[in-house]
mmCIF file with all atom_site columns, C-alpha atoms in Angstrom:
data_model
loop_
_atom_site.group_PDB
_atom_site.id
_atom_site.type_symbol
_atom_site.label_atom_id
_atom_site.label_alt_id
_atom_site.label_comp_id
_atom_site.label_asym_id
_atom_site.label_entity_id
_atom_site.label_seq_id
_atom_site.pdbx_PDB_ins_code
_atom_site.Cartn_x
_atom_site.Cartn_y
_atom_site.Cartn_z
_atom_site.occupancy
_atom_site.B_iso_or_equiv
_atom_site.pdbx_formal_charge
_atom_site.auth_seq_id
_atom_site.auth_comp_id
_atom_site.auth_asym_id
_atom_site.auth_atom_id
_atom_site.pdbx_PDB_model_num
ATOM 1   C CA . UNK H 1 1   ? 9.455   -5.618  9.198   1.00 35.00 ? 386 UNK H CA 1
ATOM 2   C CA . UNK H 1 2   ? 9.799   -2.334  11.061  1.00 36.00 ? 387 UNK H CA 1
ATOM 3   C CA . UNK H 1 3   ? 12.004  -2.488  14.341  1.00 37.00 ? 388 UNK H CA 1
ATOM 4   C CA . UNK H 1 4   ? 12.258  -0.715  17.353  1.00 37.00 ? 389 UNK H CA 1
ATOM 5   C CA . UNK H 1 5   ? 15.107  0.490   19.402  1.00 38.00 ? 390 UNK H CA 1
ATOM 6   C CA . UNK H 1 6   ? 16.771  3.791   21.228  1.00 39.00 ? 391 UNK H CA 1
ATOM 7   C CA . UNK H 1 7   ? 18.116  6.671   19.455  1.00 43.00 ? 392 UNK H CA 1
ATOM 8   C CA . UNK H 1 8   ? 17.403  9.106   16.686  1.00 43.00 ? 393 UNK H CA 1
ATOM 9   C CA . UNK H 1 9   ? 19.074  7.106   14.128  1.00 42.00 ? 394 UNK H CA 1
ATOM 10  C CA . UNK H 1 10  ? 16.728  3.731   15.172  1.00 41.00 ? 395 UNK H CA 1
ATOM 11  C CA . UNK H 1 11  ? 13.865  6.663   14.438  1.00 42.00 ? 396 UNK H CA 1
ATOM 12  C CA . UNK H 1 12  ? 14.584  7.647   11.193  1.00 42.00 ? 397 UNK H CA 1
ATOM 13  C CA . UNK H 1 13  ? 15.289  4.289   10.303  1.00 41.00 ? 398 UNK H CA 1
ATOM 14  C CA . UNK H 1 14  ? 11.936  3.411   11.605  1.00 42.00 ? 399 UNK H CA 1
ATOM 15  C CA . UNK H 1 15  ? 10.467  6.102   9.625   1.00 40.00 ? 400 UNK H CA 1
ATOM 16  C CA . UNK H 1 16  ? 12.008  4.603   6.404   1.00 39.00 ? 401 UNK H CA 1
ATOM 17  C CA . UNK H 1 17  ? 11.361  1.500   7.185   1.00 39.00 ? 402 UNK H CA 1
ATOM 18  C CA . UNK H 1 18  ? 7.272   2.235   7.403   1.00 42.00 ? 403 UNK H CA 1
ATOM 19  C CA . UNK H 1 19  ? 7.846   4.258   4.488   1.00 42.00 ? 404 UNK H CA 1
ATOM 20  C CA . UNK H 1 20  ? 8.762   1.632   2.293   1.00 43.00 ? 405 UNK H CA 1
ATOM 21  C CA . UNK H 1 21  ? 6.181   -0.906  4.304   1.00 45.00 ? 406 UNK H CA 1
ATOM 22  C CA . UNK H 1 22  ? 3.551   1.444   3.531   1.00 47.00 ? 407 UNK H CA 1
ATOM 23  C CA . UNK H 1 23  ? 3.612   3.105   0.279   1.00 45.00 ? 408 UNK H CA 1
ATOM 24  C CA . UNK H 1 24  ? 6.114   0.349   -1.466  1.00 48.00 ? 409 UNK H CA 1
ATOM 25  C CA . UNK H 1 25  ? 3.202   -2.722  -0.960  1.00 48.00 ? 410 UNK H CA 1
ATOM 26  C CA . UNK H 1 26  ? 0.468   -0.139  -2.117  1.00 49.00 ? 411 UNK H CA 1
ATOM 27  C CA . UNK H 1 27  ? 1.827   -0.087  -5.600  1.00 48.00 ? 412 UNK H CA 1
ATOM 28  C CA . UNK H 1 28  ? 3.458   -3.396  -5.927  1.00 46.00 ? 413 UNK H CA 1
ATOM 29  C CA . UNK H 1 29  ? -0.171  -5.423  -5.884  1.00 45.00 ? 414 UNK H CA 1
ATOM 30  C CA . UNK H 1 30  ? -1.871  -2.735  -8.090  1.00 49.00 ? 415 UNK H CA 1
ATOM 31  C CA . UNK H 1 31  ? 0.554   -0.619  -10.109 1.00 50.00 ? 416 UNK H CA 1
ATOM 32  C CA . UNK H 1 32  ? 0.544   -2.359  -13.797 1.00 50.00 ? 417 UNK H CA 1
ATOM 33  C CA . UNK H 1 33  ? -4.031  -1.717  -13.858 1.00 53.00 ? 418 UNK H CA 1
ATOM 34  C CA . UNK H 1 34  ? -3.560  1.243   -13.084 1.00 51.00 ? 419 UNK H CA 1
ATOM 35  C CA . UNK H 1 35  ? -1.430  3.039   -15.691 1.00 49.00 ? 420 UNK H CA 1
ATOM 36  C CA . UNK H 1 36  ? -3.383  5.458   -17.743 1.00 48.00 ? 421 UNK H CA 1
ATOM 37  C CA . UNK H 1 37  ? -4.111  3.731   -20.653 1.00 48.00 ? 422 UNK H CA 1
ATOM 38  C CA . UNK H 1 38  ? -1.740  6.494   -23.339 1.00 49.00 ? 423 UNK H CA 1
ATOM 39  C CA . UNK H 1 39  ? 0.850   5.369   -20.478 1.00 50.00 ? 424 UNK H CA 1
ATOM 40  C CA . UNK H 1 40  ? 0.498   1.059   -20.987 1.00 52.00 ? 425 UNK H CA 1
ATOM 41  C CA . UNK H 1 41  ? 3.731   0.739   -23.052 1.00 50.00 ? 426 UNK H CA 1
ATOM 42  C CA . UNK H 1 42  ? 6.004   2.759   -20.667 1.00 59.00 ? 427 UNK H CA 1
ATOM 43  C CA . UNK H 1 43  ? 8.302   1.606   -18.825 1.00 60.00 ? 428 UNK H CA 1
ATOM 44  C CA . UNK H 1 44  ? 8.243   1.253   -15.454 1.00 62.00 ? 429 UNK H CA 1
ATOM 45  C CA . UNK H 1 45  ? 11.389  2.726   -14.130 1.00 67.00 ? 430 UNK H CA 1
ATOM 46  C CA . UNK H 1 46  ? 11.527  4.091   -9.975  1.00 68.00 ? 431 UNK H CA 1
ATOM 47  C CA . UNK H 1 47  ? 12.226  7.860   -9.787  1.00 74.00 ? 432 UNK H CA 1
ATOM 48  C CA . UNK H 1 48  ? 11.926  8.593   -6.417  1.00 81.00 ? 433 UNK H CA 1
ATOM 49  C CA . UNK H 1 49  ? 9.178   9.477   -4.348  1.00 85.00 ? 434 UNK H CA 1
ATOM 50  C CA . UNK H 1 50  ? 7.123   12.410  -3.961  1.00 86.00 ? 435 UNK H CA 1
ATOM 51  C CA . UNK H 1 51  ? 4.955   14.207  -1.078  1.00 91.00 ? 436 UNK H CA 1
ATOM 52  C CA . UNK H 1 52  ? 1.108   14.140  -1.539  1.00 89.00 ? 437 UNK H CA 1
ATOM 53  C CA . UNK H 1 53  ? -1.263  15.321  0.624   1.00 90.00 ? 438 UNK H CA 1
ATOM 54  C CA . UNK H 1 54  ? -4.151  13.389  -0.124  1.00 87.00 ? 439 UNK H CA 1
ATOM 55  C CA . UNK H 1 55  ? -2.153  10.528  1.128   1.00 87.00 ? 440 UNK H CA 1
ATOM 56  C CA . UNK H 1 56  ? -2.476  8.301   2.708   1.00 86.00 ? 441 UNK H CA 1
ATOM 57  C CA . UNK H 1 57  ? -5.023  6.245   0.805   1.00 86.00 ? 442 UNK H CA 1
ATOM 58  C CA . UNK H 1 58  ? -5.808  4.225   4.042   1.00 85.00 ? 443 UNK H CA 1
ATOM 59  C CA . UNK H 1 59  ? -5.794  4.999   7.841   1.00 82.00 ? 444 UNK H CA 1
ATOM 60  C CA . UNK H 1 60  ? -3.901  1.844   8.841   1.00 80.00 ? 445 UNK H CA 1
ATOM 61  C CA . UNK H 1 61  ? -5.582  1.992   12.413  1.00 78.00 ? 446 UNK H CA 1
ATOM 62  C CA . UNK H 1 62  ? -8.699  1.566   11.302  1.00 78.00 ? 447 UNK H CA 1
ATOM 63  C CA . UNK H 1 63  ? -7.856  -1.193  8.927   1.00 82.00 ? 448 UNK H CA 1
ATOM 64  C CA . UNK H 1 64  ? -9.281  -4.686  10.390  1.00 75.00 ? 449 UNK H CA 1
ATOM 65  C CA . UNK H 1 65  ? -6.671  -6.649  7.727   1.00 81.00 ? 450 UNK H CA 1
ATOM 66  C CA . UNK H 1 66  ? -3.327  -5.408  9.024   1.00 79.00 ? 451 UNK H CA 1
ATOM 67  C CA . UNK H 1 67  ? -1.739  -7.721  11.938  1.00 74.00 ? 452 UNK H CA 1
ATOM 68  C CA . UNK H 1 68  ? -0.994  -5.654  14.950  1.00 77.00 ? 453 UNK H CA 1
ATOM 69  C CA . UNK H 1 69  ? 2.987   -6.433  15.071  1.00 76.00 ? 454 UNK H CA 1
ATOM 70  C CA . UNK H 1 70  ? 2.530   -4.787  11.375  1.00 71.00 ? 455 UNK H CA 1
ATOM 71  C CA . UNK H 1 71  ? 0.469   -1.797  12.424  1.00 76.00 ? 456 UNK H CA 1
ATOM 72  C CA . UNK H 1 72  ? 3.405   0.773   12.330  1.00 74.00 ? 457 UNK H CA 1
ATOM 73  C CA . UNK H 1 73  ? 0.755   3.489   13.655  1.00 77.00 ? 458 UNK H CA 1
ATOM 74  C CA . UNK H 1 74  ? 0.092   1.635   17.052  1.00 78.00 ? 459 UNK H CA 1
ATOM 75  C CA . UNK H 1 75  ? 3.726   2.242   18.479  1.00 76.00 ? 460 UNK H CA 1
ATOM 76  C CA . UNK H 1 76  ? 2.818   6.257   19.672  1.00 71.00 ? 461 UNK H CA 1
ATOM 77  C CA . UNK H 1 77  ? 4.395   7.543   16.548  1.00 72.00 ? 462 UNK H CA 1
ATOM 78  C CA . UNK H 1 78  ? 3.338   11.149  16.917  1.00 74.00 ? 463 UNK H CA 1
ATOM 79  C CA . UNK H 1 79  ? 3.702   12.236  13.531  1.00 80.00 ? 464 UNK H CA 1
ATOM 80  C CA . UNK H 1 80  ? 2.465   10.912  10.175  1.00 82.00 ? 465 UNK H CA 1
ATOM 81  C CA . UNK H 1 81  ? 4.046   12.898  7.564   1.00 87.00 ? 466 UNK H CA 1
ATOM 82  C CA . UNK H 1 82  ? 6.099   9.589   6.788   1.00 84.00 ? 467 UNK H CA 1
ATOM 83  C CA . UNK H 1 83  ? 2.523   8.080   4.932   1.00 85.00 ? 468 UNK H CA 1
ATOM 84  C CA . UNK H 1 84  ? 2.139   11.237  2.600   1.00 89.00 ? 469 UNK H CA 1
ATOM 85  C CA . UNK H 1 85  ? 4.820   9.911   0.156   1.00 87.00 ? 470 UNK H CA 1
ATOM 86  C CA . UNK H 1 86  ? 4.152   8.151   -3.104  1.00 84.00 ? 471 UNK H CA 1
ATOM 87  C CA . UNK H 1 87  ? 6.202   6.482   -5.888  1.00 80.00 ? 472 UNK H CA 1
ATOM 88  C CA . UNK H 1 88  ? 7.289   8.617   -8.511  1.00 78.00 ? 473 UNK H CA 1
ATOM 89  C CA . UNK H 1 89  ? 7.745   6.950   -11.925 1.00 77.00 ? 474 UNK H CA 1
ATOM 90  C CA . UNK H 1 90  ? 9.620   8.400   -14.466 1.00 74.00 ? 475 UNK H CA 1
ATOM 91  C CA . UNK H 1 91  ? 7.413   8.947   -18.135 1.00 72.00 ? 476 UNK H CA 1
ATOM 92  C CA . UNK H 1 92  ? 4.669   7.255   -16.306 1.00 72.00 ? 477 UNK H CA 1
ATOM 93  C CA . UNK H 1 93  ? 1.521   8.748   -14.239 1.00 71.00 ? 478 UNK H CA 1
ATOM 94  C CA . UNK H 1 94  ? -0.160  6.556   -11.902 1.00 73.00 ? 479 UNK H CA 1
ATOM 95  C CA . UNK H 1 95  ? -3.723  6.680   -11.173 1.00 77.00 ? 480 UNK H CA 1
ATOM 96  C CA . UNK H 1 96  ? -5.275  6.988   -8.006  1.00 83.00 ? 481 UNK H CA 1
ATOM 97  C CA . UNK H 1 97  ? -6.414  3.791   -6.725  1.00 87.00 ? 482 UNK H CA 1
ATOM 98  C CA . UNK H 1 98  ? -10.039 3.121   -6.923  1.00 89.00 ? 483 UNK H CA 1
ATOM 99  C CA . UNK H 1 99  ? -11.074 -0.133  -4.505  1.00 88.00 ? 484 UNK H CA 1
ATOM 100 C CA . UNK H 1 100 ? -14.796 0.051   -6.738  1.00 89.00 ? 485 UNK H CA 1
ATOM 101 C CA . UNK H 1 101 ? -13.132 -0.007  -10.275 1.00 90.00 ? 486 UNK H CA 1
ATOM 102 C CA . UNK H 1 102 ? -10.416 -2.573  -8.786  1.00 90.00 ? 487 UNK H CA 1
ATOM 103 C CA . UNK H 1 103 ? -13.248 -4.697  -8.052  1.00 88.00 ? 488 UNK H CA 1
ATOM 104 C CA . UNK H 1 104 ? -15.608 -4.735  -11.103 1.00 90.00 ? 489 UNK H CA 1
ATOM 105 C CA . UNK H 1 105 ? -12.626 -5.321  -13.185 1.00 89.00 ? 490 UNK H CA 1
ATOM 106 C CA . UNK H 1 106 ? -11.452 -8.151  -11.059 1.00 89.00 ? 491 UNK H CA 1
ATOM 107 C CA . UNK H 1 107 ? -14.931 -9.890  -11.240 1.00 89.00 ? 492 UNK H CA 1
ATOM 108 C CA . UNK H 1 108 ? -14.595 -13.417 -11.703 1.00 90.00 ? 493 UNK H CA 1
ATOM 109 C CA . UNK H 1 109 ? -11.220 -13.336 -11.245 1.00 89.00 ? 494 UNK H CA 1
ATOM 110 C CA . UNK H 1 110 ? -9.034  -14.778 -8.701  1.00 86.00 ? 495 UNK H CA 1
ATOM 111 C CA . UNK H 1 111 ? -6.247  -13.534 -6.684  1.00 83.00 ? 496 UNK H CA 1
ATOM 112 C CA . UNK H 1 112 ? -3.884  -15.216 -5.270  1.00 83.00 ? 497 UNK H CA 1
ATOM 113 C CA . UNK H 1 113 ? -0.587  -14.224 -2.990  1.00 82.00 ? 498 UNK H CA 1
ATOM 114 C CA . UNK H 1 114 ? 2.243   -16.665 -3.005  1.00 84.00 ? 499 UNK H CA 1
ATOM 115 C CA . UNK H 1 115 ? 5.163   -16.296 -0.895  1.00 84.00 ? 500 UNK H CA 1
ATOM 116 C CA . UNK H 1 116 ? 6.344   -14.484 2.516   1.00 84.00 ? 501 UNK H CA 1
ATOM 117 C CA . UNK H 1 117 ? 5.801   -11.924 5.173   1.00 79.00 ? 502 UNK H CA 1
ATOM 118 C CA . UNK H 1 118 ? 5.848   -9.391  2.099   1.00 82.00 ? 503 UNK H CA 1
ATOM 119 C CA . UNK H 1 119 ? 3.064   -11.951 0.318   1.00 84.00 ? 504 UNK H CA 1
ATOM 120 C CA . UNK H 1 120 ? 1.038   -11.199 3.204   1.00 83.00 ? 505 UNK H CA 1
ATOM 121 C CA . UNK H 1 121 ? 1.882   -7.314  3.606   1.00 82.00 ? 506 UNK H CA 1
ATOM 122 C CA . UNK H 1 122 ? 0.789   -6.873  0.097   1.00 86.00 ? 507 UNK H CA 1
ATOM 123 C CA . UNK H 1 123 ? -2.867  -8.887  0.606   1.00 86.00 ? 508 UNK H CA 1
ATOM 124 C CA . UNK H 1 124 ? -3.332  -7.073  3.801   1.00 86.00 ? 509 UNK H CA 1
ATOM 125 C CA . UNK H 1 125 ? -2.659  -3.382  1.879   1.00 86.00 ? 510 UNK H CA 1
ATOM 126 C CA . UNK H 1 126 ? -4.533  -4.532  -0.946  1.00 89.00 ? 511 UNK H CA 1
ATOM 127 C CA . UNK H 1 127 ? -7.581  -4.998  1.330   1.00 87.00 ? 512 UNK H CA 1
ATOM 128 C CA . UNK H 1 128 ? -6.955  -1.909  3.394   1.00 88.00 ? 513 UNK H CA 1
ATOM 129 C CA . UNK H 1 129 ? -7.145  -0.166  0.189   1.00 89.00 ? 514 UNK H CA 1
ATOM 130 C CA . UNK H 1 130 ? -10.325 -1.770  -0.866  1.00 89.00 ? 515 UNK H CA 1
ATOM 131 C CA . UNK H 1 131 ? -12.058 -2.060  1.907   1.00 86.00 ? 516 UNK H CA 1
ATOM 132 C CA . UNK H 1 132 ? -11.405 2.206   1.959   1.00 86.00 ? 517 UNK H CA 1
ATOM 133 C CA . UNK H 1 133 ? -13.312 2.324   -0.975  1.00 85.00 ? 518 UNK H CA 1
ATOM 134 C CA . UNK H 1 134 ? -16.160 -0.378  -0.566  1.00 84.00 ? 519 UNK H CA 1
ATOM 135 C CA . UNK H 1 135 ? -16.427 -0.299  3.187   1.00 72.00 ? 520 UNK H CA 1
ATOM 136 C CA . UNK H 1 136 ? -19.625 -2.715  2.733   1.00 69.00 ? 521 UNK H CA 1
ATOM 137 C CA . UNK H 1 137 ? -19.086 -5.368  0.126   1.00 63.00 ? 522 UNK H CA 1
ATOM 138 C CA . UNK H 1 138 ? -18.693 -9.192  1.089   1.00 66.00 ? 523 UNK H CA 1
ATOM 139 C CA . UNK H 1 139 ? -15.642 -10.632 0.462   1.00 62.00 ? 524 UNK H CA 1
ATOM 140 C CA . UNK H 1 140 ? -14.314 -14.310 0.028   1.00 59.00 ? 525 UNK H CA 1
ATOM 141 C CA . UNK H 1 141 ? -11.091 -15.476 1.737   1.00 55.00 ? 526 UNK H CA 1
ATOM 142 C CA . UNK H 1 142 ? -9.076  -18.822 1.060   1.00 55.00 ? 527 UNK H CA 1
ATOM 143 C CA . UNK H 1 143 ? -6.273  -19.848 2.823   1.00 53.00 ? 528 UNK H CA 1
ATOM 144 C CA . UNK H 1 144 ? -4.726  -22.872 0.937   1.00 54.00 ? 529 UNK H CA 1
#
């Protein structure tokens, strides 16, 4: 959860903090289908994180999925350099996410998000990311 408070230390911490909310949920729902397939036996070990431009994958704002108190772009932030980051795997190269190709090979499949706050981050980036995709596609939702 990102907090606020006074000072340019609470700022950068912030700024970390929506970092990690952002791009960290973006890979942990999707990151395993998406491995190019000369890559499937690597392993997955963190290397850091790198600045991309075509980032980020989803405008948050305009994402109907994300709960306001979770919307880190809704608190006049003024810059958003802080979304063009990405995980950098080492001996591994991650595809681009593609909400279409997520989709057909999820067909007749279920997904399902057990657990906390972070449960929920992750089903509310996965359908950001999705829904950036296949903007017009109808979807099924079960809370149980």
């Amino acid at each position: 959860m990102c907090f606020l408070s006074n000072g340019a230390r609470a700022r950068q911490s912030f700024s970390v903090c929506c970092i990690l909310l952002y791009v960290g949920i973006e890979y942990l729902t999707v990151l395993l289908p998406l491995l190019h397939e000369r890559d499937a036996l690597c392993i997955l070990s963190f290397s850091g994180v790198s600045f991309d431009e075509t980032y980020p994958l989803y405008q948050s704002s305009s994402c109907p999925a994300i709960d306001v108190q979770f919307n880190c772009q809704l608190y006049d932030r003024p810059d958003t350099e802080y979304l063009k980051y990405r995980w950098k795997l080492a001996n591994c190269e991650l595809l681009r996410f593609n909400g279409l190709e997520f989709l057909l090979k999820m067909k007749g499949k279920t997904v399902m998000f057990v657990g906390d706050s972070l449960g929920r981050d992750q089903w509310e980036s996965l359908i950001c990311l999705i829904s950036a995709d296949v903007s017009k596609t109808q979807t099924q939702l079960s809370k149980s």
